[in-house]
Amino acid sequence: MTQTYRTTRRAALLIGGALLGVHMIIAALSQAPLSPAKLVYGDAVTEYLDPYFSQNWMLFAPQPMSDSRGIVARVTCRNGSVSEFYDVSAAALEKVQGSRFFPSRDVRLVSSNIQNLTSTEEVLRRVRQKQTNDKKPALPPIPYEKATEAESVKYLSRYAYDHMPSACEGQPVKVQVRMYVHELPPWSKRRDPDAEGRVLTKDFDWLDTKDLR
């Protein structure tokens, strides 16, 4: 083994280790609590991680489930007609339940992006809650939240577009995603068979299918 080979190998290992370390730091920053560094570098971190290294580690469940969330989608055809809503979440769930031994991961892809749309940093949540209690204007979404929402909406729109192959004879020009939150009846009404929870919806902007390919 020549000296030149040893030097080259050592340099390659050092460079590779440094790049891996930088990647791990960026991935950790994406999951860190809100901080000045995250506000400054959040957009750059999201751009670097998306789509192959995006992180969504939900390790704990601090609150019990109190609602059911999902998305439906519709498309616009070339002639201007609009299709009926397609239940994207239900289709993903059926794929999971169709195979107990090798379940599909599609439902996780959908639910993780819905989580990005409905969750917020704890600090911002407390600030907005206090402003609401004080009857003051709530803090508008910060750039990091806007970037996260845009990324999730684009992914869900692409997913819905890919799972509606027969819509508009396979040539839709636009797709729109609607998120729904079905609030479950309160625990005090658990024995009431007629109890129903509220259903809240939010429509996102139409996206051109050419931008989703």
Short mmCIF file of C-alpha atoms in Angstrom, two decimals:
data_model
loop_
_atom_site.label_atom_id
_atom_site.label_comp_id
_atom_site.label_asym_id
_atom_site.label_seq_id
_atom_site.Cartn_x
_atom_site.Cartn_y
_atom_site.Cartn_z
CA MET A 1 0.00 0.00 0.00
CA THR A 2 1.66 3.20 -1.18
CA GLN A 3 1.79 6.43 0.77
CA THR A 4 -0.28 8.18 -1.91
CA TYR A 5 -3.06 5.57 -1.60
CA ARG A 6 -3.13 5.83 2.19
CA THR A 7 -3.28 9.61 2.01
CA THR A 8 -6.09 9.52 -0.55
CA ARG A 9 -8.10 7.02 1.46
CA ARG A 10 -7.65 9.01 4.67
CA ALA A 11 -8.77 12.20 2.91
CA ALA A 12 -11.83 10.44 1.46
CA LEU A 13 -12.79 9.10 4.88
CA LEU A 14 -12.41 12.52 6.48
CA ILE A 15 -14.47 14.24 3.77
CA GLY A 16 -17.14 11.53 3.90
CA GLY A 17 -17.32 11.73 7.70
CA ALA A 18 -17.60 15.52 7.58
CA LEU A 19 -20.42 15.38 5.02
CA LEU A 20 -22.25 12.74 7.06
CA GLY A 21 -21.85 14.87 10.19
CA VAL A 22 -23.28 17.93 8.43
CA HIS A 23 -26.22 15.86 7.19
CA MET A 24 -26.96 14.57 10.70
CA ILE A 25 -26.81 18.11 12.12
CA ILE A 26 -29.27 19.36 9.48
CA ALA A 27 -31.63 16.42 10.13
CA ALA A 28 -31.47 17.06 13.88
CA LEU A 29 -32.17 20.77 13.36
CA SER A 30 -35.32 19.91 11.40
CA GLN A 31 -36.69 18.04 14.44
CA ALA A 32 -35.46 20.45 17.10
CA PRO A 33 -37.88 22.74 18.99
CA LEU A 34 -38.44 26.24 17.64
CA SER A 35 -35.32 28.36 18.10
CA PRO A 36 -33.62 31.38 16.49
CA ALA A 37 -31.46 28.99 14.42
CA LYS A 38 -34.54 27.17 13.14
CA LEU A 39 -36.22 30.44 12.19
CA VAL A 40 -33.14 31.55 10.25
CA TYR A 41 -32.21 28.27 8.57
CA GLY A 42 -35.59 26.49 8.52
CA ASP A 43 -36.32 27.13 4.84
CA ALA A 44 -32.83 26.02 3.76
CA VAL A 45 -33.10 22.87 5.89
CA THR A 46 -36.51 21.98 4.41
CA GLU A 47 -35.24 22.55 0.87
CA TYR A 48 -32.24 20.28 1.48
CA LEU A 49 -34.19 17.45 3.13
CA ASP A 50 -37.14 17.42 0.74
CA PRO A 51 -38.10 14.94 -0.56
CA TYR A 52 -35.61 12.14 0.08
CA PHE A 53 -34.48 12.96 3.63
CA SER A 54 -37.60 14.57 5.10
CA GLN A 55 -38.12 13.78 8.78
CA ASN A 56 -41.34 13.17 10.68
CA TRP A 57 -40.56 11.30 13.87
CA MET A 58 -43.64 11.15 16.07
CA LEU A 59 -42.27 9.10 18.98
CA PHE A 60 -44.81 9.98 21.65
CA ALA A 61 -48.54 10.68 21.91
CA PRO A 62 -48.96 13.35 24.60
CA GLN A 63 -52.70 13.65 23.97
CA PRO A 64 -55.29 10.91 23.43
CA MET A 65 -56.97 10.74 20.04
CA SER A 66 -59.97 13.04 19.91
CA ASP A 67 -60.61 13.28 16.17
CA SER A 68 -60.28 11.53 12.83
CA ARG A 69 -58.39 13.31 10.06
CA GLY A 70 -58.06 12.71 6.35
CA ILE A 71 -58.14 14.23 2.88
CA VAL A 72 -60.35 14.10 -0.18
CA ALA A 73 -59.42 15.46 -3.60
CA ARG A 74 -60.99 16.47 -6.89
CA VAL A 75 -59.65 17.43 -10.31
CA THR A 76 -60.48 19.81 -13.14
CA CYS A 77 -60.63 18.46 -16.68
CA ARG A 78 -59.48 20.14 -19.88
CA ASN A 79 -63.08 21.03 -20.77
CA GLY A 80 -63.50 22.87 -17.45
CA SER A 81 -65.63 20.26 -15.71
CA VAL A 82 -64.84 19.37 -12.09
CA SER A 83 -64.93 15.81 -10.78
CA GLU A 84 -66.50 14.56 -7.58
CA PHE A 85 -64.34 14.35 -4.47
CA TYR A 86 -62.26 11.18 -4.14
CA ASP A 87 -61.62 9.91 -0.60
CA VAL A 88 -57.83 9.58 -0.62
CA SER A 89 -57.49 8.63 3.04
CA ALA A 90 -60.12 5.87 2.85
CA ALA A 91 -58.38 4.30 -0.15
CA ALA A 92 -55.02 4.33 1.66
CA LEU A 93 -56.61 2.76 4.74
CA GLU A 94 -58.21 0.00 2.67
CA LYS A 95 -54.79 -0.92 1.29
CA VAL A 96 -53.45 -1.29 4.83
CA GLN A 97 -56.36 -3.43 5.99
CA GLY A 98 -56.16 -5.58 2.87
CA SER A 99 -52.90 -7.20 3.97
CA ARG A 100 -52.18 -7.97 7.61
CA PHE A 101 -48.78 -9.56 6.97
CA PHE A 102 -47.37 -7.05 4.47
CA PRO A 103 -49.45 -3.86 4.93
CA SER A 104 -49.04 -0.89 2.64
CA ARG A 105 -47.27 2.19 3.98
CA ASP A 106 -49.45 4.55 1.94
CA VAL A 107 -51.58 5.48 4.94
CA ARG A 108 -48.47 6.65 6.76
CA LEU A 109 -47.46 8.83 3.83
CA VAL A 110 -50.87 10.50 3.92
CA SER A 111 -51.18 10.79 7.71
CA SER A 112 -47.67 12.20 8.19
CA ASN A 113 -48.35 15.05 5.79
CA ILE A 114 -51.73 15.71 7.41
CA GLN A 115 -49.86 15.91 10.71
CA ASN A 116 -47.60 18.56 9.20
CA LEU A 117 -50.68 20.58 8.20
CA THR A 118 -52.35 20.43 11.61
CA SER A 119 -49.43 20.56 14.05
CA THR A 120 -47.48 23.60 15.15
CA GLU A 121 -44.59 24.42 17.42
CA GLU A 122 -45.50 24.45 21.10
CA VAL A 123 -44.12 27.96 21.62
CA LEU A 124 -46.17 29.39 18.75
CA ARG A 125 -49.27 27.52 19.91
CA ARG A 126 -48.99 29.03 23.38
CA VAL A 127 -48.41 32.53 21.98
CA ARG A 128 -51.46 32.30 19.75
CA GLN A 129 -53.58 30.83 22.52
CA LYS A 130 -52.63 33.72 24.79
CA GLN A 131 -53.43 36.23 22.07
CA THR A 132 -56.80 34.58 21.55
CA ASN A 133 -57.53 34.65 25.29
CA ASP A 134 -56.54 38.32 25.41
CA LYS A 135 -58.77 38.98 22.35
CA LYS A 136 -55.80 40.19 20.31
CA PRO A 137 -55.00 39.44 16.65
CA ALA A 138 -53.31 36.06 16.40
CA LEU A 139 -49.76 35.75 15.13
CA PRO A 140 -49.89 34.93 11.39
CA PRO A 141 -48.07 31.86 10.04
CA ILE A 142 -44.30 32.34 9.97
CA PRO A 143 -42.28 31.51 6.81
CA TYR A 144 -41.26 28.12 8.21
CA GLU A 145 -44.90 27.13 8.74
CA LYS A 146 -45.85 28.36 5.25
CA ALA A 147 -43.04 26.34 3.65
CA THR A 148 -44.03 23.20 5.58
CA GLU A 149 -47.69 23.58 4.56
CA ALA A 150 -46.83 24.18 0.90
CA GLU A 151 -44.60 21.11 0.86
CA SER A 152 -47.27 18.90 2.44
CA VAL A 153 -50.08 20.17 0.19
CA LYS A 154 -47.96 19.54 -2.89
CA TYR A 155 -47.14 16.02 -1.77
CA LEU A 156 -50.79 15.20 -0.97
CA SER A 157 -51.90 16.68 -4.29
CA ARG A 158 -49.33 14.56 -6.13
CA TYR A 159 -50.44 11.46 -4.21
CA ALA A 160 -54.11 12.10 -4.98
CA TYR A 161 -53.32 12.79 -8.65
CA ASP A 162 -51.43 9.48 -8.93
CA HIS A 163 -54.36 7.58 -7.38
CA MET A 164 -57.04 9.02 -9.68
CA PRO A 165 -55.91 7.55 -13.02
CA SER A 166 -59.41 7.36 -14.49
CA ALA A 167 -60.40 10.95 -13.66
CA CYS A 168 -60.87 13.14 -16.74
CA GLU A 169 -59.90 10.12 -18.87
CA GLY A 170 -56.43 10.28 -17.36
CA GLN A 171 -55.80 13.91 -18.35
CA PRO A 172 -56.73 16.24 -15.48
CA VAL A 173 -55.20 19.70 -15.56
CA LYS A 174 -55.65 20.74 -11.92
CA VAL A 175 -56.10 19.02 -8.57
CA GLN A 176 -57.41 20.34 -5.26
CA VAL A 177 -57.05 18.78 -1.82
CA ARG A 178 -59.57 19.21 1.00
CA MET A 179 -58.57 18.27 4.54
CA TYR A 180 -61.26 17.20 6.99
CA VAL A 181 -61.19 16.84 10.75
CA HIS A 182 -64.01 14.81 12.29
CA GLU A 183 -64.14 15.69 15.98
CA LEU A 184 -65.23 12.67 17.99
CA PRO A 185 -68.08 13.02 20.50
CA PRO A 186 -66.90 13.91 24.02
CA TRP A 187 -66.29 11.18 26.55
CA SER A 188 -69.38 12.27 28.48
CA LYS A 189 -71.54 11.16 25.50
CA ARG A 190 -69.81 7.83 24.92
CA ARG A 191 -73.02 5.92 25.72
CA ASP A 192 -75.22 8.04 23.44
CA PRO A 193 -75.60 6.18 20.08
CA ASP A 194 -76.89 9.36 18.41
CA ALA A 195 -73.94 11.52 19.45
CA GLU A 196 -72.08 13.01 16.51
CA GLY A 197 -68.99 15.16 16.38
CA ARG A 198 -68.37 18.21 14.22
CA VAL A 199 -66.70 17.91 10.84
CA LEU A 200 -64.32 20.76 9.98
CA THR A 201 -62.89 21.17 6.48
CA LYS A 202 -60.21 23.27 4.83
CA ASP A 203 -59.77 23.61 1.07
CA PHE A 204 -56.29 24.26 -0.28
CA ASP A 205 -55.41 26.01 -3.53
CA TRP A 206 -55.76 24.30 -6.89
CA LEU A 207 -52.42 23.05 -8.23
CA ASP A 208 -51.54 22.43 -11.89
CA THR A 209 -50.91 18.75 -12.54
CA LYS A 210 -47.91 19.64 -14.72
CA ASP A 211 -46.18 20.91 -11.58
CA LEU A 212 -46.81 17.60 -9.80
CA ARG A 213 -45.17 15.28 -12.30
#
